[in-house]
XYZ file of C-alpha atoms in Angstrom:
704
model
C 0.000 0.000 0.000
C 2.863 2.321 0.909
C 4.542 1.662 -2.453
C 1.234 2.287 -4.251
C 0.783 5.632 -2.503
C 4.406 6.550 -3.287
C 3.918 5.675 -6.960
C 0.687 7.682 -7.068
C 2.470 10.655 -5.465
C 5.266 10.511 -8.048
C 2.683 10.461 -10.859
C 0.994 13.539 -9.393
C 4.355 15.283 -9.020
C 5.313 14.523 -12.611
C 1.933 15.764 -13.784
C 2.422 19.003 -11.863
C 5.881 19.468 -13.369
C 4.488 18.882 -16.837
C 1.799 21.465 -16.062
C 4.465 23.981 -15.100
C 6.939 23.236 -17.873
C 5.599 22.941 -21.407
C 7.715 21.326 -24.085
C 10.163 24.184 -24.594
C 13.940 23.781 -24.583
C 15.180 26.497 -22.250
C 18.818 25.723 -23.064
C 18.096 26.968 -26.591
C 18.966 30.523 -27.655
C 17.961 30.486 -31.324
C 15.152 33.067 -31.219
C 14.796 36.765 -30.425
C 14.507 36.556 -26.642
C 16.299 33.206 -26.459
C 14.058 30.134 -26.273
C 11.064 29.484 -28.511
C 8.741 31.472 -26.240
C 11.086 34.506 -26.192
C 11.150 34.414 -22.390
C 14.748 35.636 -22.007
C 15.257 32.720 -19.616
C 17.958 30.033 -19.680
C 17.873 26.741 -17.788
C 21.676 26.572 -17.907
C 23.078 26.499 -14.386
C 26.849 26.187 -14.658
C 27.150 29.824 -13.588
C 25.636 30.125 -10.115
C 25.237 32.668 -7.363
C 28.237 31.093 -5.674
C 30.673 31.305 -8.607
C 29.406 34.225 -10.698
C 32.048 36.514 -9.170
C 34.660 34.395 -10.991
C 33.395 35.302 -14.454
C 36.073 36.564 -16.828
C 36.224 37.667 -20.445
C 36.277 34.589 -22.682
C 36.511 36.423 -26.004
C 35.890 39.787 -27.642
C 34.764 40.363 -31.220
C 35.488 43.857 -32.541
C 33.346 44.643 -35.556
C 35.530 47.592 -36.543
C 32.768 49.745 -37.996
C 31.508 51.978 -35.184
C 30.822 55.572 -36.191
C 29.912 58.727 -34.326
C 26.598 58.111 -32.502
C 26.317 54.545 -33.820
C 24.814 51.774 -31.689
C 24.505 48.004 -31.466
C 21.082 47.021 -30.149
C 21.333 43.401 -31.277
C 20.655 40.414 -29.056
C 22.510 37.625 -30.859
C 21.140 34.138 -31.416
C 23.075 30.846 -31.301
C 22.367 27.851 -33.552
C 24.539 24.710 -33.843
C 27.505 26.410 -32.226
C 27.386 29.549 -34.379
C 26.525 32.962 -32.946
C 24.707 35.328 -35.308
C 24.489 39.086 -34.864
C 24.900 42.460 -36.558
C 27.406 45.319 -36.517
C 26.843 49.090 -36.148
C 26.721 49.369 -39.966
C 24.377 46.368 -40.109
C 26.779 43.866 -41.526
C 25.520 40.445 -40.432
C 27.991 37.867 -39.154
C 28.471 34.354 -37.822
C 31.033 33.586 -35.117
C 32.275 30.424 -33.491
C 30.282 30.755 -30.259
C 33.131 29.312 -28.156
C 35.986 31.447 -29.482
C 34.458 34.511 -31.108
C 36.306 33.755 -34.336
C 34.531 35.095 -37.423
C 33.133 32.397 -39.716
C 31.555 34.754 -42.248
C 30.398 38.347 -42.566
C 27.936 39.846 -45.034
C 27.618 43.511 -45.981
C 24.033 44.056 -47.223
C 25.148 46.958 -49.370
C 26.957 44.466 -51.589
C 23.584 43.703 -53.160
C 21.956 47.075 -52.508
C 24.506 48.801 -54.687
C 25.181 51.476 -52.097
C 21.832 53.102 -52.871
C 21.072 53.715 -49.215
C 23.945 54.062 -46.773
C 21.652 54.435 -43.759
C 19.818 51.423 -42.439
C 18.962 52.425 -38.875
C 19.333 49.937 -36.068
C 19.003 46.168 -35.982
C 17.989 44.284 -32.841
C 18.562 40.770 -34.069
C 18.166 38.188 -36.804
C 15.846 35.218 -37.430
C 16.798 31.620 -38.229
C 14.950 29.081 -40.396
C 15.874 25.654 -41.689
C 14.445 22.862 -43.791
C 16.806 19.940 -44.228
C 20.113 21.304 -45.514
C 18.559 24.670 -46.363
C 19.447 26.966 -43.447
C 18.768 30.693 -43.621
C 19.333 33.885 -41.666
C 16.700 36.577 -42.259
C 17.242 40.157 -41.183
C 16.312 43.765 -41.849
C 18.578 46.485 -43.223
C 16.680 49.733 -43.626
C 13.630 49.082 -45.795
C 15.025 45.761 -47.019
C 14.240 42.270 -45.756
C 17.111 39.949 -46.680
C 17.936 36.252 -46.591
C 21.424 34.722 -46.539
C 22.760 31.195 -46.184
C 23.328 30.521 -42.466
C 26.533 28.575 -43.084
C 28.195 30.774 -45.696
C 26.577 34.241 -45.492
C 25.853 34.181 -49.216
C 22.567 35.808 -50.349
C 19.717 33.448 -51.304
C 19.054 34.325 -54.981
C 15.575 32.759 -54.987
C 14.391 34.969 -52.109
C 12.632 38.031 -53.512
C 14.830 39.991 -55.880
C 18.256 38.355 -55.613
C 18.032 37.876 -51.843
C 16.072 40.962 -50.859
C 12.502 42.250 -50.544
C 11.609 45.954 -50.499
C 9.287 46.542 -47.530
C 8.075 49.827 -48.998
C 6.095 47.757 -51.495
C 3.099 45.565 -50.745
C 1.453 47.832 -48.167
C -1.834 48.096 -50.109
C -1.205 51.822 -50.641
C -0.671 53.964 -53.718
C 2.516 55.483 -52.296
C 5.779 53.580 -51.951
C 8.137 56.436 -51.001
C 8.043 55.878 -47.241
C 10.679 55.822 -44.511
C 10.696 52.198 -43.373
C 13.233 50.467 -41.127
C 13.020 46.768 -40.331
C 14.682 47.174 -36.941
C 13.244 44.233 -34.954
C 13.619 40.638 -36.187
C 10.536 38.848 -37.416
C 9.195 35.590 -35.991
C 9.282 32.324 -37.921
C 6.125 30.203 -38.206
C 6.518 27.204 -40.514
C 7.670 28.760 -43.829
C 6.523 32.265 -42.906
C 8.445 35.222 -41.524
C 6.055 37.635 -39.798
C 7.515 41.113 -39.437
C 6.773 44.727 -38.490
C 8.702 47.956 -39.067
C 9.769 51.308 -37.693
C 8.267 54.348 -39.457
C 8.398 58.130 -39.580
C 6.487 59.750 -36.723
C 5.087 62.570 -38.868
C 2.040 62.677 -41.101
C 4.209 61.421 -43.953
C 4.380 57.993 -42.285
C 3.399 54.701 -43.881
C 0.574 52.673 -42.346
C 2.088 50.126 -39.993
C 0.486 46.993 -41.432
C 1.782 43.580 -40.318
C 2.965 41.245 -43.070
C 4.024 37.623 -43.477
C 6.516 36.605 -46.162
C 7.250 33.187 -47.602
C 10.767 32.379 -46.425
C 11.531 30.316 -49.523
C 10.391 32.831 -52.135
C 10.071 36.233 -50.452
C 6.460 36.504 -51.599
C 4.007 38.333 -49.338
C 1.548 35.725 -48.040
C -0.745 37.858 -45.868
C -1.223 41.348 -44.491
C -3.117 42.658 -41.470
C -4.188 46.285 -41.760
C -3.403 47.936 -38.417
C -5.125 51.019 -39.837
C -8.293 49.352 -41.132
C -9.570 49.818 -44.647
C -13.190 50.565 -45.441
C -15.411 47.626 -44.541
C -12.938 46.176 -42.011
C -13.566 46.030 -38.267
C -12.126 49.087 -36.521
C -12.621 51.446 -39.483
C -15.380 53.165 -37.521
C -12.833 54.328 -34.900
C -11.233 56.774 -37.372
C -12.197 59.875 -39.303
C -13.115 58.451 -42.750
C -12.134 61.724 -44.450
C -8.477 61.503 -43.419
C -7.810 57.853 -42.556
C -5.941 57.199 -45.816
C -3.432 59.930 -44.943
C -2.684 58.662 -41.418
C 0.287 56.393 -40.728
C 1.836 54.556 -37.816
C 0.067 51.951 -35.645
C 3.144 49.882 -36.442
C 5.040 47.101 -34.733
C 8.602 48.320 -34.181
C 9.191 46.504 -30.901
C 9.084 42.906 -32.121
C 6.480 40.209 -31.543
C 6.071 36.825 -29.851
C 4.816 33.522 -31.233
C 2.927 30.649 -29.625
C 4.061 27.850 -31.944
C 1.640 25.268 -30.552
C -1.441 27.469 -30.948
C -0.279 29.160 -34.131
C -0.922 32.623 -32.650
C 1.394 35.597 -33.095
C 1.130 38.395 -30.517
C 1.856 41.810 -32.003
C 2.159 45.037 -29.960
C 1.623 48.243 -31.931
C 2.559 51.888 -31.535
C 0.727 55.173 -31.841
C -0.799 56.654 -34.973
C 0.543 59.853 -36.499
C 0.803 62.670 -35.728
C 1.823 61.473 -32.250
C 0.994 64.547 -30.149
C -1.983 66.132 -31.902
C -4.678 63.860 -33.275
C -7.192 66.299 -34.707
C -7.125 64.478 -38.043
C -7.852 61.099 -36.465
C -10.931 61.599 -34.301
C -11.855 58.389 -32.467
C -10.082 55.625 -30.560
C -7.912 54.678 -33.582
C -7.832 50.892 -33.656
C -5.414 49.108 -33.947
C -2.877 51.631 -32.686
C -1.439 51.128 -29.165
C -2.873 47.615 -29.158
C -1.853 44.049 -28.458
C -3.055 41.948 -31.394
C -3.471 38.181 -31.364
C -3.357 37.057 -35.001
C -3.648 33.678 -36.680
C -0.024 33.118 -37.715
C -1.089 31.104 -40.761
C -3.556 33.614 -42.217
C -3.139 36.956 -40.430
C -6.759 36.951 -39.262
C -7.466 38.759 -35.990
C -8.365 36.478 -33.081
C -8.583 39.187 -30.403
C -7.132 42.559 -29.548
C -6.702 44.901 -26.604
C -6.082 48.650 -26.907
C -4.055 50.075 -24.012
C -4.280 53.753 -25.031
C -7.302 55.181 -26.808
C -6.468 58.009 -29.230
C -2.858 58.346 -28.091
C -1.372 61.861 -27.820
C 1.552 60.900 -25.541
C 3.650 58.607 -27.795
C 2.691 55.625 -25.609
C 3.802 52.902 -28.030
C 3.974 49.381 -26.706
C 7.776 49.272 -26.345
C 8.711 45.570 -26.368
C 7.555 42.180 -27.549
C 5.273 40.507 -24.972
C 6.181 37.571 -22.721
C 4.399 34.244 -23.108
C 3.987 33.101 -19.531
C 2.450 30.159 -17.702
C 1.162 31.001 -14.231
C -0.871 29.411 -11.481
C -3.577 31.765 -10.226
C -6.232 30.760 -7.694
C -5.218 27.128 -8.093
C -5.631 27.166 -11.880
C -2.913 27.096 -14.529
C -3.220 29.804 -17.184
C -1.300 30.162 -20.423
C -1.053 33.937 -20.569
C 0.608 36.748 -22.479
C 2.082 39.661 -20.507
C 2.753 43.015 -22.166
C 4.851 45.690 -20.453
C 4.268 49.359 -21.290
C 5.985 52.730 -21.319
C 3.478 53.739 -18.643
C 5.114 51.345 -16.160
C 2.185 48.936 -16.208
C 1.831 45.301 -17.272
C -1.265 43.980 -19.038
C -1.906 40.223 -18.743
C -4.356 38.162 -20.834
C -5.392 34.606 -21.496
C -3.495 33.714 -24.666
C -6.425 32.036 -26.387
C -9.358 34.274 -25.468
C -7.817 37.658 -24.658
C -9.657 37.710 -21.343
C -7.719 39.811 -18.780
C -6.165 37.700 -16.019
C -6.763 40.591 -13.611
C -9.479 43.215 -14.137
C -8.639 46.206 -16.339
C -10.769 49.236 -15.504
C -11.743 52.000 -17.938
C -10.883 55.057 -15.847
C -11.877 58.710 -16.514
C -8.867 60.876 -17.455
C -8.189 64.568 -18.120
C -9.316 65.890 -21.496
C -7.366 67.916 -24.043
C -7.979 71.627 -24.562
C -5.898 71.815 -27.751
C -8.059 73.280 -30.541
C -9.301 70.562 -32.877
C -8.312 67.767 -30.484
C -10.787 65.304 -28.930
C -9.150 62.845 -26.528
C -10.738 59.699 -25.140
C -12.817 60.137 -21.964
C -11.349 57.018 -20.315
C -8.198 54.903 -20.412
C -7.791 51.235 -19.375
C -5.865 50.765 -16.100
C -4.913 47.260 -14.893
C -5.690 46.512 -11.241
C -2.743 44.090 -11.182
C 0.161 43.469 -11.635
C 1.473 46.348 -9.567
C 3.215 49.111 -11.548
C 6.972 48.627 -11.801
C 7.746 52.336 -11.224
C 6.258 55.579 -9.930
C 3.286 56.713 -11.978
C 3.310 60.498 -11.425
C 5.772 63.374 -11.105
C 4.716 65.776 -8.358
C 6.124 68.639 -6.296
C 7.913 66.313 -3.871
C 9.633 64.491 -6.740
C 11.621 67.532 -7.935
C 15.387 66.947 -7.765
C 16.662 68.221 -4.407
C 20.068 66.578 -3.961
C 21.621 70.071 -4.017
C 19.896 73.462 -3.649
C 21.336 74.782 -6.922
C 20.073 71.729 -8.835
C 16.632 72.111 -7.306
C 16.555 75.823 -8.183
C 17.555 75.021 -11.773
C 14.719 72.509 -12.198
C 12.129 74.651 -10.449
C 12.976 77.562 -12.755
C 12.112 75.323 -15.709
C 8.769 74.345 -14.174
C 7.378 77.818 -13.390
C 4.785 77.653 -16.174
C 4.585 73.895 -16.527
C 1.724 71.497 -15.799
C 2.484 68.232 -13.984
C 1.136 65.642 -11.575
C -0.960 63.351 -13.791
C 0.112 60.441 -16.007
C -2.686 61.249 -18.468
C -2.155 65.027 -18.581
C -2.665 65.863 -22.301
C -0.415 68.231 -24.287
C -1.445 71.854 -23.810
C -1.480 74.828 -26.198
C -0.279 77.402 -23.659
C 1.851 75.538 -21.115
C 4.419 72.745 -21.346
C 3.569 69.518 -19.523
C 5.778 67.061 -17.658
C 5.375 63.630 -19.232
C 6.011 60.951 -16.632
C 6.927 58.193 -17.270
C 8.922 59.725 -20.123
C 8.858 58.993 -23.844
C 11.453 56.217 -23.453
C 9.451 54.674 -20.595
C 8.979 53.174 -18.137
C 9.436 49.914 -19.878
C 11.365 50.048 -23.134
C 12.485 47.892 -26.057
C 14.797 45.606 -24.064
C 11.675 43.867 -22.773
C 11.141 41.690 -19.713
C 12.433 38.266 -18.649
C 10.137 35.542 -17.305
C 11.341 32.661 -15.139
C 8.876 29.772 -15.673
C 10.162 27.871 -12.640
C 9.306 30.632 -10.170
C 6.660 32.441 -12.269
C 8.537 35.718 -11.839
C 8.674 38.569 -14.342
C 11.765 40.799 -14.315
C 11.637 44.244 -15.911
C 13.958 47.254 -15.977
C 12.656 50.803 -16.294
C 13.634 54.438 -16.737
C 12.185 56.766 -14.102
C 12.873 60.117 -15.757
C 10.591 63.106 -16.507
C 10.311 64.564 -20.015
C 8.811 67.840 -21.254
C 6.189 68.198 -23.998
C 5.774 71.701 -25.380
C 3.378 72.388 -28.246
C 3.650 75.126 -30.863
C 0.791 76.297 -33.051
C 1.331 75.635 -36.726
C -0.231 79.023 -37.561
C 2.923 80.710 -36.234
C 5.137 79.258 -38.978
C 6.232 81.825 -41.532
C 7.748 79.874 -44.419
C 7.700 76.626 -46.317
C 11.157 75.691 -45.045
C 10.017 75.825 -41.439
C 6.996 73.668 -42.222
C 9.087 71.046 -44.036
C 11.767 71.109 -41.304
C 9.190 70.706 -38.553
C 7.501 67.784 -40.260
C 10.697 65.796 -40.802
C 13.175 67.036 -38.194
C 11.328 68.972 -35.482
C 10.434 66.045 -33.226
C 14.095 65.222 -32.638
C 15.970 68.500 -33.081
C 13.267 70.872 -31.797
C 11.761 73.891 -33.468
C 14.768 76.051 -32.497
C 17.182 73.490 -34.065
C 19.001 73.159 -30.715
C 18.653 69.368 -30.450
C 19.298 67.576 -27.180
C 23.092 67.047 -27.028
C 24.923 64.752 -26.805
C 22.324 62.224 -27.981
C 20.684 64.580 -30.516
C 23.038 67.225 -31.950
C 22.217 70.878 -32.522
C 21.618 71.936 -36.134
C 22.633 75.536 -35.547
C 25.618 76.709 -37.560
C 25.404 74.029 -40.259
C 26.436 76.560 -42.908
C 29.927 76.529 -41.349
C 30.208 72.776 -41.964
C 28.216 72.010 -45.111
C 27.632 73.237 -48.630
C 24.166 72.771 -50.168
C 25.399 69.690 -52.051
C 27.093 68.042 -49.052
C 24.097 68.681 -46.805
C 21.750 67.274 -49.454
C 23.964 64.165 -49.612
C 23.807 63.787 -45.822
C 20.017 64.078 -45.911
C 19.753 61.475 -48.675
C 22.191 59.000 -47.082
C 21.603 59.519 -43.348
C 24.180 58.944 -40.609
C 24.233 57.400 -37.147
C 20.766 57.610 -35.627
C 19.591 60.082 -38.299
C 17.512 58.378 -40.999
C 17.981 58.847 -44.718
C 15.500 61.314 -46.207
C 15.823 60.016 -49.760
C 12.120 59.213 -49.731
C 10.956 62.852 -49.613
C 10.598 64.850 -52.826
C 13.591 66.646 -54.336
C 11.655 69.897 -54.004
C 10.994 69.477 -50.284
C 14.574 68.373 -49.666
C 15.889 71.464 -51.477
C 13.644 73.661 -49.328
C 14.907 71.851 -46.225
C 18.554 72.352 -47.217
C 17.965 76.080 -47.732
C 16.215 76.360 -44.379
C 18.988 74.536 -42.495
C 21.610 76.751 -44.124
C 19.656 79.866 -43.229
C 18.580 80.736 -46.749
C 14.818 80.120 -46.687
C 12.689 83.263 -46.694
C 9.795 81.964 -48.814
C 6.415 83.075 -47.443
C 3.421 80.829 -47.981
C -0.156 80.173 -47.048
C -0.467 76.950 -45.024
C -3.643 75.813 -46.785
C -1.937 76.215 -50.144
C 1.070 74.243 -48.929
C -1.137 71.387 -47.779
C -3.052 71.194 -51.055
C 0.079 71.430 -53.212
C 1.715 68.522 -51.386
C -1.500 66.520 -50.778
C -0.188 65.969 -47.251
C -1.701 66.897 -43.920
C 0.258 69.053 -41.477
C -0.708 69.119 -37.777
C -2.195 72.296 -36.364
C 0.144 71.859 -33.373
C 3.677 70.472 -33.290
C 5.676 69.095 -30.377
C 8.818 71.184 -29.904
C 11.402 68.404 -29.804
C 12.130 65.408 -27.584
C 13.311 66.921 -24.296
C 14.188 65.381 -20.969
C 13.765 67.575 -17.882
C 17.426 68.025 -16.882
C 19.689 70.514 -15.126
C 22.238 72.590 -17.027
C 24.751 69.889 -16.101
C 22.581 67.117 -17.500
C 21.199 65.600 -14.272
C 17.628 64.380 -14.459
C 15.012 66.667 -12.920
C 13.469 64.096 -10.577
C 14.811 62.632 -7.380
C 16.521 59.264 -7.927
C 16.401 56.391 -8.526
C 16.504 57.058 -12.268
C 16.943 53.414 -13.224
C 15.006 50.533 -11.671
C 15.004 46.738 -11.791
C 11.871 45.007 -10.509
C 10.772 41.423 -9.878
C 7.017 40.741 -10.039
C 5.426 37.557 -8.677
C 3.033 36.688 -11.506
C 1.049 34.305 -9.297
C -0.169 37.277 -7.271
C 0.682 40.298 -9.419
C 2.648 41.775 -6.498
C 6.220 43.051 -6.562
C 8.782 40.734 -4.934
C 11.607 43.265 -4.876
C 12.827 46.431 -6.558
C 16.399 47.756 -6.703
C 18.276 50.678 -8.237
C 19.886 49.935 -11.598
C 23.044 51.786 -12.583
C 25.407 54.301 -11.034
C 26.789 57.746 -11.840
C 30.361 57.758 -10.560
C 30.546 61.536 -10.158
C 27.551 61.485 -7.813
C 28.856 58.506 -5.853
C 32.126 60.393 -5.360
C 30.116 63.220 -3.773
C 28.576 60.833 -1.257
C 25.258 60.188 -2.973
C 24.094 56.603 -3.026
C 23.874 54.943 -6.443
C 21.146 56.853 -8.234
C 20.498 54.552 -11.175
C 20.875 55.584 -14.810
C 18.943 55.507 -18.029
C 18.907 51.946 -19.327
C 18.253 50.442 -22.752
C 18.256 46.675 -23.197
C 16.692 43.893 -21.168
C 17.441 41.250 -18.518
C 18.022 37.485 -18.718
C 17.166 35.114 -15.854
C 18.893 31.752 -15.440
C 18.434 28.516 -13.521
C 21.671 29.321 -11.698
C 19.735 31.819 -9.588
C 20.983 34.869 -11.483
C 19.515 37.825 -13.339
C 21.980 39.280 -15.867
C 21.558 42.772 -17.284
C 23.748 45.458 -18.877
C 21.576 48.272 -20.338
C 22.908 51.111 -18.147
C 24.758 54.204 -19.353
C 27.603 53.517 -16.887
C 29.149 50.892 -19.235
C 28.681 47.941 -16.892
C 27.085 44.522 -16.962
C 25.725 43.147 -13.688
C 24.465 39.964 -12.065
C 21.725 40.100 -9.421
C 20.346 37.412 -7.128
C 17.041 36.717 -8.832
C 15.321 35.911 -5.526
C 16.431 38.961 -3.534
C 17.762 41.553 -5.991
C 21.168 41.604 -4.271
C 24.071 42.624 -6.529
C 26.434 39.659 -6.999
C 28.870 40.786 -9.706
C 29.619 43.593 -12.124
C 32.134 44.139 -14.900
C 33.201 47.146 -16.945
C 32.443 47.036 -20.670
C 34.288 48.804 -23.510
C 31.067 50.777 -24.186
C 27.555 50.728 -22.787
C 25.717 47.472 -23.445
C 22.454 48.944 -24.742
C 21.163 45.511 -25.707
C 19.934 42.299 -24.098
C 22.497 39.574 -23.286
C 22.517 36.082 -24.768
C 23.141 32.990 -22.623
C 24.142 29.690 -24.240
C 26.380 26.631 -23.928
C 29.049 25.234 -26.214
C 31.480 22.381 -25.556
C 30.145 22.058 -22.018
C 30.795 25.693 -21.109
C 28.168 28.349 -20.383
C 28.664 31.781 -21.975
C 27.178 35.230 -21.421
C 27.480 37.609 -24.408
C 26.599 41.295 -24.620
C 26.798 43.776 -27.518
C 28.701 46.891 -26.424
C 27.621 49.517 -28.933
C 27.106 52.537 -26.687
C 25.063 55.413 -28.107
C 22.073 57.154 -26.477
C 24.404 59.948 -25.362
C 27.345 57.675 -24.450
C 30.421 56.919 -26.555
C 29.867 54.500 -29.418
C 31.432 51.041 -29.410
C 31.923 48.163 -31.824
C 32.377 45.041 -29.681
C 30.645 41.880 -28.572
C 32.086 40.620 -25.274
C 31.654 37.065 -23.981
C 32.071 36.056 -20.333
C 32.579 32.556 -18.916
C 33.998 30.830 -15.856
C 37.716 30.035 -15.987
C 38.707 26.517 -17.092
């Protein structure tokens, strides 16, 4: 009888383990986010809490092509002992994952003919195989490309000689859009499902989601994130202008449930981001989490997190596919982090919220022509992973002179509410800021403890609106539409991340500036897609030559393009003259959330500013870009911070266990894998975001 009970108990235990651990290989790192579910979790346990302090550099791969303000945002993948990633100039490479020795390297401009020297950023590549046919698929600017995974040679049968132009096949009359395939697509059978980064002005493409045949490059399906007439959601737009609105795109990546054949796609805001007078309504499917049939592209369910967005509240990262036990019941769920510092959790199959989400009344816009949504959906749980408002007591007060500096900038500024809309007469403090909150590095989920780990920026930004009626010439209108969001209406930029454009006539001739605009450089996109006439006007304006007066209505009709009645005057953080953030620290956070209860387990400061530590201030945290990786060894690895370090934390307590200096900031998510019996941790050290640029991938391992 005793043996029978013991056997029965073992069966129950095995059943429970099977319930907790679906058939996913968590030693695998062949997808964006690592394993098949993109969880950013590794079951490798050679590196433990006890020995992590012994980690040392195993190899370094210098790409050799960093430029001023370049970045590497790539999380590499590892397949059959080869590590695949991209360089600052978006060459794609394969390395021996144990030694870092280059196996092959492919420059996409070999087959692009040098027609576009700017390709933006690349956050990773996708892998597909069928028998001996093994392919790497990746984005370079507006091109989707396929190369042989073993040789790096282009696949001639894919599209046009190994490439597909993503500007085509959008079901639009126009094809002259700014498009950047920055996040890797997901592979379902013979399909690559992919999104894109777009312009944030009213010249933007619609952000439709597309699936391409991996063998041929043919478009197999499209989902219209801005619905066409007769499609569900069309009624949430102004029918008179809907064809001229862009955005609602997936730039953050997506996640795939292979077993169910469902792809989960987070989308961003519709254009223009900060004044939506031309898009009256809730604007489906912007700012939404879409569950689509991966085979056909048909919508299964959706959830919109921000109705009629005027805050640039894009969903910033691909969601986590999680399996949690709530109230004694196992739930296959999808968890989506947000820039707002909140996490939305749904049943994967039905879209039913795991915890209630309440439509809550919010402040309304007073901008002329603007009609914001009366309510916004707020999740009751999980708990927010950062502060939700910036108030009087949050103003930086580490030193009296810093406090006085910030207060002087806030004398006419509105603050204190997450949903405070942009205002015609007064700037507002946007908190969390435009980079989040949560950002593109995403979250890590540990399936063994049902814990979600997420890093966040806790930094205030300023939104200041300017009436379009005040513009005096065509050059200013063209500049504002294409350049104003980043460089500001006064051309001052936000150095060092965004340079000033004042004094360009001392550095450029009309021809050399036109070349720069057409080719792009660093984080600045190529503007080869705008008309020669508009680019000539822009060059004259930037060189101080534009004095052409115009009537705005005439300008709009001549260009058949809408221009907002109000523009945002540049991306601006609230900072002191010395560059310190205008809120009290911590400015960077790392949080563990128990997804069984939705409650925070712990929260610690992420990052350090050495100059402040030297003055006796505790570590304040820093801006951070890139995500965490949890492991079965009890560790949470993360770089991300602007202090050029990578760190290991105790995943149960948040205690710091180890840190190492990097050659440049690791604004990416690490990869964790094993080769020849040894566990490796690799991080791309590309810098950028206001720090020095780098060109290296650095691998860490325990000594032999």
